[in-house]
Amino acid sequence: MPNSNCEPMPGRSNSLAERDIEYVLHPYTNLSAHIKTGPMIITKGEGIYVYDETGTKYIEGLAGLWCTSLGFNNKRLVEAATMAMKKLPFYHSFGGKSHPTAIALAQRLMEMAPVPMSKVFFANSGSEANDTAVKIIWYINNALGLPEKKKIIAREKSYHGVTLMTAGLTGLPNNHRDFDLPLDRVLHTDCPHYYRYSVVGESEEEFATRCAESLRKLIIAEGPETIAAFFAEPVMGAGGVIPPPATYFKKVQAILEEHNILFVVDEVICGFGRTGNMFGTETYNLKPDMITVAKALSSGYLPISALMISEGIFDSMLLESKKVGVFSHGYTYGGHPVPCAVALETLSIYEEMNIVGQVQATAPVLQNGLAKLAGHPLVGEARGVGLLGALELVKDKETRDTFKVSDGVGATLAARAQINGLISRVMGDSLAFAPPLIINTDQIEEMLAVVKKSLDETLDILVNNGLK
Ligand SMILES: Cc1ncc(COP(=O)(O)O)c(C=O)c1O
């Protein structure tokens, strides 16, 4: 008989690890390697730290998955969830139904929005919010008599989710390969990573012009009348933490405006203080028609995401809804009262603690620390903004040559960091940092010291193996 107290089934393997291998299908995991190596099992969290089943303590250098901005044991969020659960454990927003918490959260988000927005649609994940944005764009372009204007442009190395549509928008080969993606209507333009893709002698501004002109060429080649929208993260996250080069978004936005192309800003990582402003939209002076948020909206404590849309988009939706009778889209759990209550409490805490001021005060310690590590023989580039950063490893600092994928150098560094007490994430050969926003300067120094030690150990390993 199944049991609910985490006990093994009689006659089955005993340890949590064995039961994990037996029963859990892991996302973003090498499935065959996992059978041999098994899981890392986290059982407890406290502030910026988590503990594994043996009691070993780690700094969570990526706030879980870029989300637990308030750390791992915020009592107020637990209390908010408990109260909401006791009062109204479920209600929905279909067919015009509503409840006070969703209304309050929608109003709060509209008041906070970095550019004027009109309505909020709630979903459960970043992928769903972005997917919804695409569906609404197609829906309104039909309303507007533009049935050909349906293609969506995203960027190489972007990350917008894993649903059928958003996995295609995501510009990472592993999200497409053998999933038969992207779907048609998806196009990709250049990744604006200055360090990696600029040519010798090219300034950041010149590089930004080249990226923008390449976007223009793509639009012209496809026909501007076929391009509906452009998706972008203010700082590309899962692609390796890539802030935009100077003047990039200004140039891109001018082209979008020229061709009547909607701009969807994916704030799933950048939203709520991460870049040193409440939204990445403010950091880079963006003018989105739609914004998606998730993750730090609830400090990751419960699943919730939101899509904000402009007045103009809503007006077009009204047209189409009148024509077809109903806006037939929605998720059972979208705007669920419990995550909405947790999100409201999260936003109150951000306001009370002045999260933006806090990030502005601590970010220089992270960014200066990473910049110092750029002097390490293995580090080609240190980059970042706010409490978001990355170190990119290179085989040769001069030529910027990368290691072979099969050398697994990024993975070695991440493994050393974990042994030394830091959980981080490696993307290719870039190690990313997005600690909980409550991290203090001593804790940032502690994290940087682990990174330095782990870089030195990785270098030793490479030298011993003749790879450096
Ligand atoms: C920028 C961005 N957009 C969308 C998503 C997808 O969010 P989810 O995993 O909640 O579907 C992510 C996830 O990391 C993300 O980083």
Short mmCIF file of C-alpha atoms and ligand atoms in Angstrom, two decimals:
data_model
loop_
_atom_site.label_atom_id
_atom_site.label_comp_id
_atom_site.label_asym_id
_atom_site.label_seq_id
_atom_site.Cartn_x
_atom_site.Cartn_y
_atom_site.Cartn_z
CA MET A 1 0.00 0.00 0.00
CA PRO A 2 1.37 3.48 -0.81
CA ASN A 3 2.35 5.49 2.20
CA SER A 4 2.67 9.22 2.69
CA ASN A 5 5.42 9.44 5.30
CA CYS A 6 8.45 9.04 3.06
CA GLU A 7 9.02 5.47 4.25
CA PRO A 8 10.31 2.76 1.93
CA MET A 9 7.84 0.23 0.56
CA PRO A 10 8.25 -3.20 2.16
CA GLY A 11 10.62 -5.36 0.16
CA ARG A 12 11.97 -2.37 -1.78
CA SER A 13 15.29 -0.60 -1.65
CA ASN A 14 15.83 1.44 1.44
CA SER A 15 17.73 4.64 1.02
CA LEU A 16 16.20 7.86 -0.28
CA ALA A 17 18.78 7.79 -3.07
CA GLU A 18 17.81 4.30 -4.17
CA ARG A 19 14.13 5.19 -4.09
CA ASP A 20 14.83 8.35 -6.06
CA ILE A 21 16.60 6.37 -8.78
CA GLU A 22 13.76 3.87 -8.76
CA TYR A 23 10.84 6.28 -8.98
CA VAL A 24 11.70 9.86 -9.92
CA LEU A 25 12.06 11.08 -13.50
CA HIS A 26 14.35 14.11 -13.19
CA PRO A 27 14.11 17.24 -15.31
CA TYR A 28 17.31 18.57 -16.90
CA THR A 29 19.29 15.52 -15.81
CA ASN A 30 21.51 13.06 -17.63
CA LEU A 31 19.20 10.10 -17.10
CA SER A 32 21.72 7.31 -17.53
CA ALA A 33 24.38 9.06 -15.41
CA HIS A 34 21.78 9.62 -12.70
CA ILE A 35 21.20 5.89 -12.35
CA LYS A 36 24.87 5.59 -11.37
CA THR A 37 25.42 8.81 -9.43
CA GLY A 38 22.01 9.22 -7.82
CA PRO A 39 20.50 12.42 -6.48
CA MET A 40 21.72 15.14 -4.16
CA ILE A 41 18.97 15.21 -1.56
CA ILE A 42 18.24 18.51 0.13
CA THR A 43 16.25 18.26 3.32
CA LYS A 44 16.32 21.68 4.96
CA GLY A 45 16.90 25.36 4.26
CA GLU A 46 17.84 28.36 6.36
CA GLY A 47 18.47 31.84 5.00
CA ILE A 48 20.83 31.54 2.03
CA TYR A 49 21.86 28.00 3.04
CA VAL A 50 20.46 24.55 2.35
CA TYR A 51 21.41 21.23 3.97
CA ASP A 52 21.65 17.80 2.42
CA GLU A 53 20.47 14.59 4.05
CA THR A 54 23.82 14.12 5.81
CA GLY A 55 23.53 17.57 7.38
CA THR A 56 26.17 19.17 5.12
CA LYS A 57 25.55 22.88 4.65
CA TYR A 58 25.74 24.69 1.29
CA ILE A 59 25.36 28.29 0.14
CA GLU A 60 22.56 28.22 -2.44
CA GLY A 61 24.40 30.34 -5.00
CA LEU A 62 21.54 30.23 -7.47
CA ALA A 63 18.65 30.75 -5.04
CA GLY A 64 17.40 27.29 -6.03
CA LEU A 65 16.49 28.04 -9.62
CA TRP A 66 16.94 31.84 -9.49
CA CYS A 67 13.86 32.12 -7.30
CA THR A 68 14.17 31.96 -3.50
CA SER A 69 14.96 35.65 -3.14
CA LEU A 70 13.97 35.74 0.54
CA GLY A 71 15.96 32.64 1.44
CA PHE A 72 14.79 29.26 2.62
CA ASN A 73 12.92 29.78 5.88
CA ASN A 74 10.86 32.94 5.72
CA LYS A 75 8.20 32.48 8.37
CA ARG A 76 5.91 35.20 7.08
CA LEU A 77 5.52 33.41 3.75
CA VAL A 78 4.67 30.17 5.51
CA GLU A 79 2.14 32.01 7.66
CA ALA A 80 0.59 33.72 4.62
CA ALA A 81 0.18 30.34 2.91
CA THR A 82 -1.30 28.76 6.04
CA MET A 83 -3.85 31.53 6.53
CA ALA A 84 -4.85 31.48 2.87
CA MET A 85 -5.16 27.72 2.88
CA LYS A 86 -7.43 27.84 5.92
CA LYS A 87 -9.66 30.52 4.44
CA LEU A 88 -10.11 29.45 0.83
CA PRO A 89 -7.96 26.51 -0.27
CA PHE A 90 -9.01 26.78 -3.89
CA TYR A 91 -10.83 29.05 -6.18
CA HIS A 92 -10.41 29.95 -9.81
CA SER A 93 -10.89 32.80 -12.24
CA PHE A 94 -12.74 31.02 -15.07
CA GLY A 95 -16.04 32.32 -16.36
CA GLY A 96 -15.72 35.63 -14.54
CA LYS A 97 -15.29 34.11 -11.04
CA SER A 98 -12.77 35.79 -8.78
CA HIS A 99 -11.52 36.01 -5.21
CA PRO A 100 -10.01 38.80 -3.10
CA THR A 101 -6.39 37.62 -3.16
CA ALA A 102 -6.08 37.41 -6.94
CA ILE A 103 -7.71 40.82 -7.27
CA ALA A 104 -5.35 42.35 -4.69
CA LEU A 105 -2.28 40.80 -6.32
CA ALA A 106 -3.30 41.91 -9.81
CA GLN A 107 -3.82 45.47 -8.57
CA ARG A 108 -0.49 45.40 -6.75
CA LEU A 109 1.34 44.23 -9.88
CA MET A 110 -0.33 46.91 -11.99
CA GLU A 111 0.78 49.55 -9.48
CA MET A 112 4.34 48.21 -9.51
CA ALA A 113 4.62 47.66 -13.28
CA PRO A 114 7.65 49.47 -14.73
CA VAL A 115 5.62 50.78 -17.70
CA PRO A 116 1.86 51.38 -17.84
CA MET A 117 0.07 48.04 -18.04
CA SER A 118 -3.62 47.23 -18.04
CA LYS A 119 -4.37 43.65 -16.95
CA VAL A 120 -2.72 40.66 -15.31
CA PHE A 121 -3.18 37.02 -16.31
CA PHE A 122 -2.06 34.47 -13.72
CA ALA A 123 -0.43 31.12 -14.50
CA ASN A 124 1.81 28.69 -12.65
CA SER A 125 5.19 28.88 -14.33
CA GLY A 126 7.35 31.09 -16.47
CA SER A 127 6.76 28.76 -19.40
CA GLU A 128 3.00 29.08 -19.09
CA ALA A 129 3.15 32.86 -18.85
CA ASN A 130 5.29 33.07 -22.00
CA ASP A 131 3.14 30.52 -23.80
CA THR A 132 0.09 32.60 -22.93
CA ALA A 133 1.79 35.70 -24.32
CA VAL A 134 2.27 33.93 -27.66
CA LYS A 135 -1.34 32.73 -27.76
CA ILE A 136 -2.64 36.22 -27.01
CA ILE A 137 -0.43 37.68 -29.73
CA TRP A 138 -1.83 35.26 -32.30
CA TYR A 139 -5.35 35.85 -31.00
CA ILE A 140 -5.15 39.63 -31.31
CA ASN A 141 -3.46 39.59 -34.69
CA ASN A 142 -6.45 37.63 -35.94
CA ALA A 143 -8.68 40.27 -34.31
CA LEU A 144 -6.74 43.00 -36.07
CA GLY A 145 -7.05 41.34 -39.48
CA LEU A 146 -3.36 40.43 -39.58
CA PRO A 147 -3.57 36.65 -39.94
CA GLU A 148 -0.11 36.46 -41.55
CA LYS A 149 1.61 38.33 -38.71
CA LYS A 150 2.36 35.37 -36.44
CA LYS A 151 6.10 34.67 -36.35
CA ILE A 152 7.94 35.21 -33.08
CA ILE A 153 11.62 36.13 -32.86
CA ALA A 154 13.74 35.18 -29.86
CA ARG A 155 17.51 35.12 -29.49
CA GLU A 156 20.13 32.38 -29.58
CA LYS A 157 20.89 31.37 -25.96
CA SER A 158 17.66 32.88 -24.65
CA TYR A 159 15.55 30.93 -22.17
CA HIS A 160 11.79 31.26 -22.19
CA GLY A 161 10.62 27.87 -20.93
CA VAL A 162 9.97 24.32 -22.02
CA THR A 163 6.39 24.05 -23.25
CA LEU A 164 6.00 23.20 -26.93
CA MET A 165 6.11 26.83 -27.99
CA THR A 166 8.46 28.26 -25.38
CA ALA A 167 11.03 25.46 -25.72
CA GLY A 168 11.26 26.51 -29.35
CA LEU A 169 11.68 30.15 -28.39
CA THR A 170 14.42 29.12 -25.98
CA GLY A 171 17.57 29.43 -28.06
CA LEU A 172 19.48 26.46 -26.65
CA PRO A 173 20.11 23.44 -28.89
CA ASN A 174 19.41 20.83 -26.20
CA ASN A 175 15.87 22.17 -25.81
CA HIS A 176 15.21 21.48 -29.50
CA ARG A 177 17.27 18.42 -30.30
CA ASP A 178 15.12 15.31 -30.71
CA PHE A 179 12.05 17.06 -29.32
CA ASP A 180 11.19 18.00 -32.94
CA LEU A 181 11.33 21.69 -32.04
CA PRO A 182 11.07 24.56 -32.64
CA LEU A 183 7.58 24.67 -34.08
CA ASP A 184 7.29 26.74 -37.23
CA ARG A 185 6.66 30.47 -36.64
CA VAL A 186 9.73 30.59 -34.36
CA LEU A 187 12.84 32.48 -35.49
CA HIS A 188 16.10 33.20 -33.74
CA THR A 189 18.40 36.17 -34.01
CA ASP A 190 21.90 36.75 -32.62
CA CYS A 191 22.91 36.35 -29.02
CA PRO A 192 24.26 39.78 -28.03
CA HIS A 193 27.23 38.49 -26.04
CA TYR A 194 29.96 41.04 -26.63
CA TYR A 195 32.86 39.03 -25.15
CA ARG A 196 32.03 35.93 -27.16
CA TYR A 197 30.76 37.26 -30.48
CA SER A 198 32.35 40.67 -31.07
CA VAL A 199 35.13 40.92 -33.62
CA VAL A 200 38.57 42.33 -32.89
CA GLY A 201 38.50 46.10 -32.53
CA GLU A 202 34.69 46.33 -32.40
CA SER A 203 33.30 48.53 -29.61
CA GLU A 204 30.32 47.46 -27.53
CA GLU A 205 28.18 50.02 -29.34
CA GLU A 206 29.34 48.82 -32.76
CA PHE A 207 28.63 45.25 -31.77
CA ALA A 208 25.14 46.29 -30.59
CA THR A 209 24.56 47.98 -33.97
CA ARG A 210 25.64 44.81 -35.76
CA CYS A 211 23.22 42.69 -33.66
CA ALA A 212 20.38 45.14 -34.29
CA GLU A 213 21.10 45.27 -38.02
CA SER A 214 21.12 41.48 -38.14
CA LEU A 215 17.67 41.54 -36.51
CA ARG A 216 16.52 44.07 -39.12
CA LYS A 217 17.82 41.84 -41.93
CA LEU A 218 15.95 38.85 -40.52
CA ILE A 219 12.72 40.87 -40.30
CA ILE A 220 13.09 42.15 -43.86
CA ALA A 221 13.99 38.71 -45.20
CA GLU A 222 10.96 37.09 -43.57
CA GLY A 223 8.67 40.02 -44.37
CA PRO A 224 7.78 42.46 -41.57
CA GLU A 225 4.10 41.68 -42.19
CA THR A 226 4.79 38.13 -40.91
CA ILE A 227 6.60 39.06 -37.69
CA ALA A 228 4.35 39.45 -34.66
CA ALA A 229 6.66 39.78 -31.68
CA PHE A 230 10.16 39.79 -30.26
CA PHE A 231 10.89 38.07 -26.93
CA ALA A 232 13.84 39.01 -24.73
CA GLU A 233 15.10 38.62 -21.19
CA PRO A 234 16.66 41.91 -19.97
CA VAL A 235 19.70 39.85 -18.91
CA MET A 236 19.86 36.42 -20.51
CA GLY A 237 19.85 33.95 -17.63
CA ALA A 238 20.08 30.25 -18.39
CA GLY A 239 22.04 31.00 -21.56
CA GLY A 240 24.93 32.03 -19.31
CA VAL A 241 24.02 35.33 -17.58
CA ILE A 242 24.57 37.72 -20.45
CA PRO A 243 23.79 41.40 -19.86
CA PRO A 244 23.04 43.37 -23.03
CA PRO A 245 25.84 45.41 -24.61
CA ALA A 246 25.53 49.21 -24.35
CA THR A 247 22.87 50.68 -26.69
CA TYR A 248 21.60 47.22 -27.75
CA PHE A 249 18.01 47.51 -26.56
CA LYS A 250 17.66 51.11 -27.75
CA LYS A 251 18.60 50.02 -31.26
CA VAL A 252 16.48 46.87 -31.18
CA GLN A 253 13.42 48.71 -29.88
CA ALA A 254 13.63 51.28 -32.68
CA ILE A 255 13.52 48.45 -35.24
CA LEU A 256 10.57 46.76 -33.52
CA GLU A 257 8.63 50.03 -33.49
CA GLU A 258 9.41 50.67 -37.13
CA HIS A 259 7.88 47.32 -38.12
CA ASN A 260 4.96 47.24 -35.70
CA ILE A 261 6.40 44.27 -33.80
CA LEU A 262 5.32 43.67 -30.21
CA PHE A 263 7.99 43.49 -27.52
CA VAL A 264 7.57 40.83 -24.81
CA VAL A 265 9.99 41.23 -21.92
CA ASP A 266 10.62 38.04 -19.99
CA GLU A 267 11.32 39.21 -16.42
CA VAL A 268 11.09 35.69 -14.99
CA ILE A 269 14.64 35.96 -13.59
CA CYS A 270 15.20 39.72 -13.61
CA GLY A 271 11.92 40.78 -11.99
CA PHE A 272 11.73 41.95 -8.36
CA GLY A 273 15.12 43.43 -7.63
CA ARG A 274 17.59 41.01 -9.18
CA THR A 275 19.31 43.57 -11.44
CA GLY A 276 19.33 46.39 -8.85
CA ASN A 277 15.99 47.85 -9.93
CA MET A 278 12.57 46.38 -9.31
CA PHE A 279 12.51 45.23 -12.96
CA GLY A 280 15.15 44.68 -15.63
CA THR A 281 12.86 46.80 -17.79
CA GLU A 282 13.95 49.80 -15.70
CA THR A 283 17.63 48.82 -15.70
CA TYR A 284 17.70 48.85 -19.51
CA ASN A 285 14.97 51.39 -20.25
CA LEU A 286 12.72 48.92 -22.06
CA LYS A 287 9.24 49.66 -23.43
CA PRO A 288 7.47 46.31 -23.41
CA ASP A 289 3.93 45.61 -24.59
CA MET A 290 3.84 42.54 -22.35
CA ILE A 291 5.88 41.46 -19.33
CA THR A 292 6.12 38.00 -17.81
CA VAL A 293 7.15 37.39 -14.20
CA ALA A 294 7.42 34.29 -11.97
CA LYS A 295 10.10 32.90 -9.60
CA ALA A 296 10.80 35.80 -7.16
CA LEU A 297 7.13 36.84 -7.36
CA SER A 298 6.57 34.31 -4.57
CA SER A 299 10.23 33.92 -3.60
CA GLY A 300 9.77 30.51 -5.21
CA TYR A 301 7.73 29.28 -2.22
CA LEU A 302 4.72 28.36 -4.34
CA PRO A 303 4.28 28.16 -8.10
CA ILE A 304 2.87 31.33 -9.59
CA SER A 305 3.57 33.42 -12.67
CA ALA A 306 1.94 36.43 -14.24
CA LEU A 307 1.63 37.99 -17.64
CA MET A 308 1.03 41.74 -17.72
CA ILE A 309 -0.48 43.21 -20.87
CA SER A 310 -0.85 46.76 -22.10
CA GLU A 311 -4.13 48.58 -22.63
CA GLY A 312 -3.73 48.33 -26.41
CA ILE A 313 -3.38 44.56 -26.24
CA PHE A 314 -6.38 44.26 -23.99
CA ASP A 315 -8.47 46.40 -26.36
CA SER A 316 -7.60 44.06 -29.22
CA MET A 317 -8.48 41.06 -27.07
CA LEU A 318 -11.88 42.60 -26.43
CA LEU A 319 -12.47 42.76 -30.17
CA GLU A 320 -11.62 39.10 -30.66
CA SER A 321 -13.48 37.98 -27.54
CA LYS A 322 -16.59 39.72 -28.90
CA LYS A 323 -16.13 37.90 -32.20
CA VAL A 324 -15.52 34.38 -30.86
CA GLY A 325 -17.58 34.84 -27.70
CA VAL A 326 -14.96 33.93 -25.13
CA PHE A 327 -11.24 34.08 -24.43
CA SER A 328 -10.80 30.31 -24.26
CA HIS A 329 -7.55 30.03 -22.38
CA GLY A 330 -6.72 29.46 -18.72
CA TYR A 331 -5.12 27.08 -16.24
CA THR A 332 -7.04 25.43 -13.40
CA TYR A 333 -4.54 26.72 -10.86
CA GLY A 334 -3.91 30.15 -12.40
CA GLY A 335 -4.52 32.76 -9.70
CA HIS A 336 -4.84 30.08 -7.01
CA PRO A 337 -5.55 31.84 -3.68
CA VAL A 338 -2.63 30.30 -1.79
CA PRO A 339 0.25 31.27 -4.12
CA CYS A 340 -1.43 34.64 -4.65
CA ALA A 341 -1.38 35.22 -0.88
CA VAL A 342 2.28 34.20 -0.70
CA ALA A 343 3.11 36.52 -3.61
CA LEU A 344 1.31 39.43 -1.92
CA GLU A 345 3.26 38.84 1.27
CA THR A 346 6.51 38.53 -0.71
CA LEU A 347 5.86 41.91 -2.35
CA SER A 348 5.09 43.46 1.06
CA ILE A 349 8.38 42.14 2.43
CA TYR A 350 10.28 43.52 -0.58
CA GLU A 351 8.75 46.91 0.10
CA GLU A 352 9.40 46.86 3.86
CA MET A 353 13.01 45.75 3.52
CA ASN A 354 13.62 48.00 0.49
CA ILE A 355 14.82 45.09 -1.59
CA VAL A 356 16.03 47.35 -4.39
CA GLY A 357 18.13 49.42 -1.97
CA GLN A 358 19.48 46.23 -0.41
CA VAL A 359 20.55 44.80 -3.79
CA GLN A 360 22.13 48.10 -4.77
CA ALA A 361 24.12 48.04 -1.53
CA THR A 362 25.35 44.42 -1.80
CA ALA A 363 25.74 44.05 -5.58
CA PRO A 364 29.08 45.89 -5.82
CA VAL A 365 30.64 43.31 -3.49
CA LEU A 366 29.55 40.51 -5.81
CA GLN A 367 30.43 42.33 -9.03
CA ASN A 368 33.82 43.57 -7.77
CA GLY A 369 34.60 40.12 -6.39
CA LEU A 370 33.78 38.48 -9.70
CA ALA A 371 35.80 41.15 -11.56
CA LYS A 372 38.80 40.29 -9.36
CA LEU A 373 38.39 36.61 -10.24
CA ALA A 374 38.63 37.57 -13.91
CA GLY A 375 42.38 37.69 -13.22
CA HIS A 376 42.40 33.93 -12.57
CA PRO A 377 44.17 31.92 -15.30
CA LEU A 378 40.96 29.98 -16.03
CA VAL A 379 38.56 32.91 -16.25
CA GLY A 380 37.98 34.61 -19.58
CA GLU A 381 35.17 36.92 -18.56
CA ALA A 382 33.44 38.00 -15.36
CA ARG A 383 30.08 39.60 -16.06
CA GLY A 384 26.86 40.52 -14.37
CA VAL A 385 24.62 43.17 -12.92
CA GLY A 386 22.95 43.48 -9.54
CA LEU A 387 22.98 40.11 -7.78
CA LEU A 388 23.33 38.22 -11.02
CA GLY A 389 26.70 37.16 -12.36
CA ALA A 390 28.82 34.60 -14.15
CA LEU A 391 32.40 33.55 -14.73
CA GLU A 392 33.21 32.15 -18.15
CA LEU A 393 36.11 29.71 -18.27
CA VAL A 394 38.50 29.65 -21.20
CA LYS A 395 41.41 27.49 -22.27
CA ASP A 396 43.34 30.52 -23.47
CA LYS A 397 42.70 34.00 -22.08
CA GLU A 398 44.39 35.68 -25.03
CA THR A 399 42.54 33.95 -27.86
CA ARG A 400 39.39 33.26 -25.77
CA ASP A 401 39.50 29.65 -26.97
CA THR A 402 37.11 27.43 -25.09
CA PHE A 403 37.69 24.00 -23.67
CA LYS A 404 36.22 21.02 -25.49
CA VAL A 405 32.78 20.06 -24.18
CA SER A 406 34.15 16.58 -23.52
CA ASP A 407 36.76 18.08 -21.14
CA GLY A 408 33.86 18.91 -18.78
CA VAL A 409 35.73 21.82 -17.25
CA GLY A 410 32.64 23.77 -16.16
CA ALA A 411 31.22 20.64 -14.59
CA THR A 412 34.51 20.05 -12.74
CA LEU A 413 34.39 23.57 -11.32
CA ALA A 414 30.75 23.18 -10.26
CA ALA A 415 31.61 19.85 -8.62
CA ARG A 416 34.56 21.38 -6.74
CA ALA A 417 32.35 24.27 -5.62
CA GLN A 418 29.76 21.83 -4.32
CA ILE A 419 32.39 19.87 -2.40
CA ASN A 420 33.53 23.20 -0.95
CA GLY A 421 30.01 24.15 0.12
CA LEU A 422 28.50 26.12 -2.75
CA ILE A 423 25.66 25.05 -5.01
CA SER A 424 25.84 26.89 -8.30
CA ARG A 425 24.95 26.14 -11.89
CA VAL A 426 27.14 25.64 -14.87
CA MET A 427 26.03 26.53 -18.37
CA GLY A 428 28.58 25.36 -20.88
CA ASP A 429 31.74 26.65 -19.24
CA SER A 430 30.07 29.56 -17.42
CA LEU A 431 29.37 29.32 -13.73
CA ALA A 432 26.35 31.39 -12.71
CA PHE A 433 25.55 33.24 -9.50
CA ALA A 434 22.13 34.47 -8.42
CA PRO A 435 22.08 34.09 -4.65
CA PRO A 436 19.00 34.87 -2.55
CA LEU A 437 18.59 38.65 -2.50
CA ILE A 438 18.81 38.64 1.31
CA ILE A 439 22.48 37.64 1.11
CA ASN A 440 24.70 39.99 3.12
CA THR A 441 28.18 41.20 2.20
CA ASP A 442 29.97 38.74 4.51
CA GLN A 443 28.08 35.90 2.90
CA ILE A 444 28.97 37.17 -0.58
CA GLU A 445 32.65 37.19 0.48
CA GLU A 446 32.20 33.65 1.82
CA MET A 447 30.74 32.58 -1.53
CA LEU A 448 33.55 34.26 -3.50
CA ALA A 449 36.18 32.57 -1.33
CA VAL A 450 34.66 29.17 -2.19
CA VAL A 451 34.68 30.10 -5.87
CA LYS A 452 38.37 31.13 -5.72
CA LYS A 453 39.36 27.90 -3.94
CA SER A 454 37.35 25.83 -6.43
CA LEU A 455 38.91 27.62 -9.41
CA ASP A 456 42.40 26.90 -8.02
CA GLU A 457 41.53 23.24 -7.50
CA THR A 458 40.05 22.98 -11.00
CA LEU A 459 43.22 24.51 -12.44
CA ASP A 460 45.32 21.93 -10.56
CA ILE A 461 43.16 19.13 -11.96
CA LEU A 462 43.50 20.49 -15.51
CA VAL A 463 47.27 20.87 -15.18
CA ASN A 464 47.55 17.32 -13.82
CA ASN A 465 45.48 16.04 -16.77
CA GLY A 466 47.53 18.01 -19.30
CA LEU A 467 44.56 20.16 -20.30
CA LYS A 468 46.12 23.46 -19.26
C1 LIG B 1 13.89 33.90 -18.23
C2 LIG B 1 13.06 32.68 -18.01
N1 LIG B 1 11.87 32.58 -18.60
C3 LIG B 1 11.08 31.51 -18.44
C4 LIG B 1 11.46 30.47 -17.64
C5 LIG B 1 10.59 29.27 -17.49
O1 LIG B 1 10.04 29.23 -16.23
P1 LIG B 1 9.46 27.86 -15.64
O2 LIG B 1 10.61 26.96 -15.41
O3 LIG B 1 8.79 28.32 -14.37
O4 LIG B 1 8.49 27.35 -16.63
C6 LIG B 1 12.68 30.54 -16.97
C7 LIG B 1 13.13 29.44 -16.09
O5 LIG B 1 14.23 29.40 -15.62
C8 LIG B 1 13.51 31.66 -17.17
O6 LIG B 1 14.71 31.74 -16.59
#
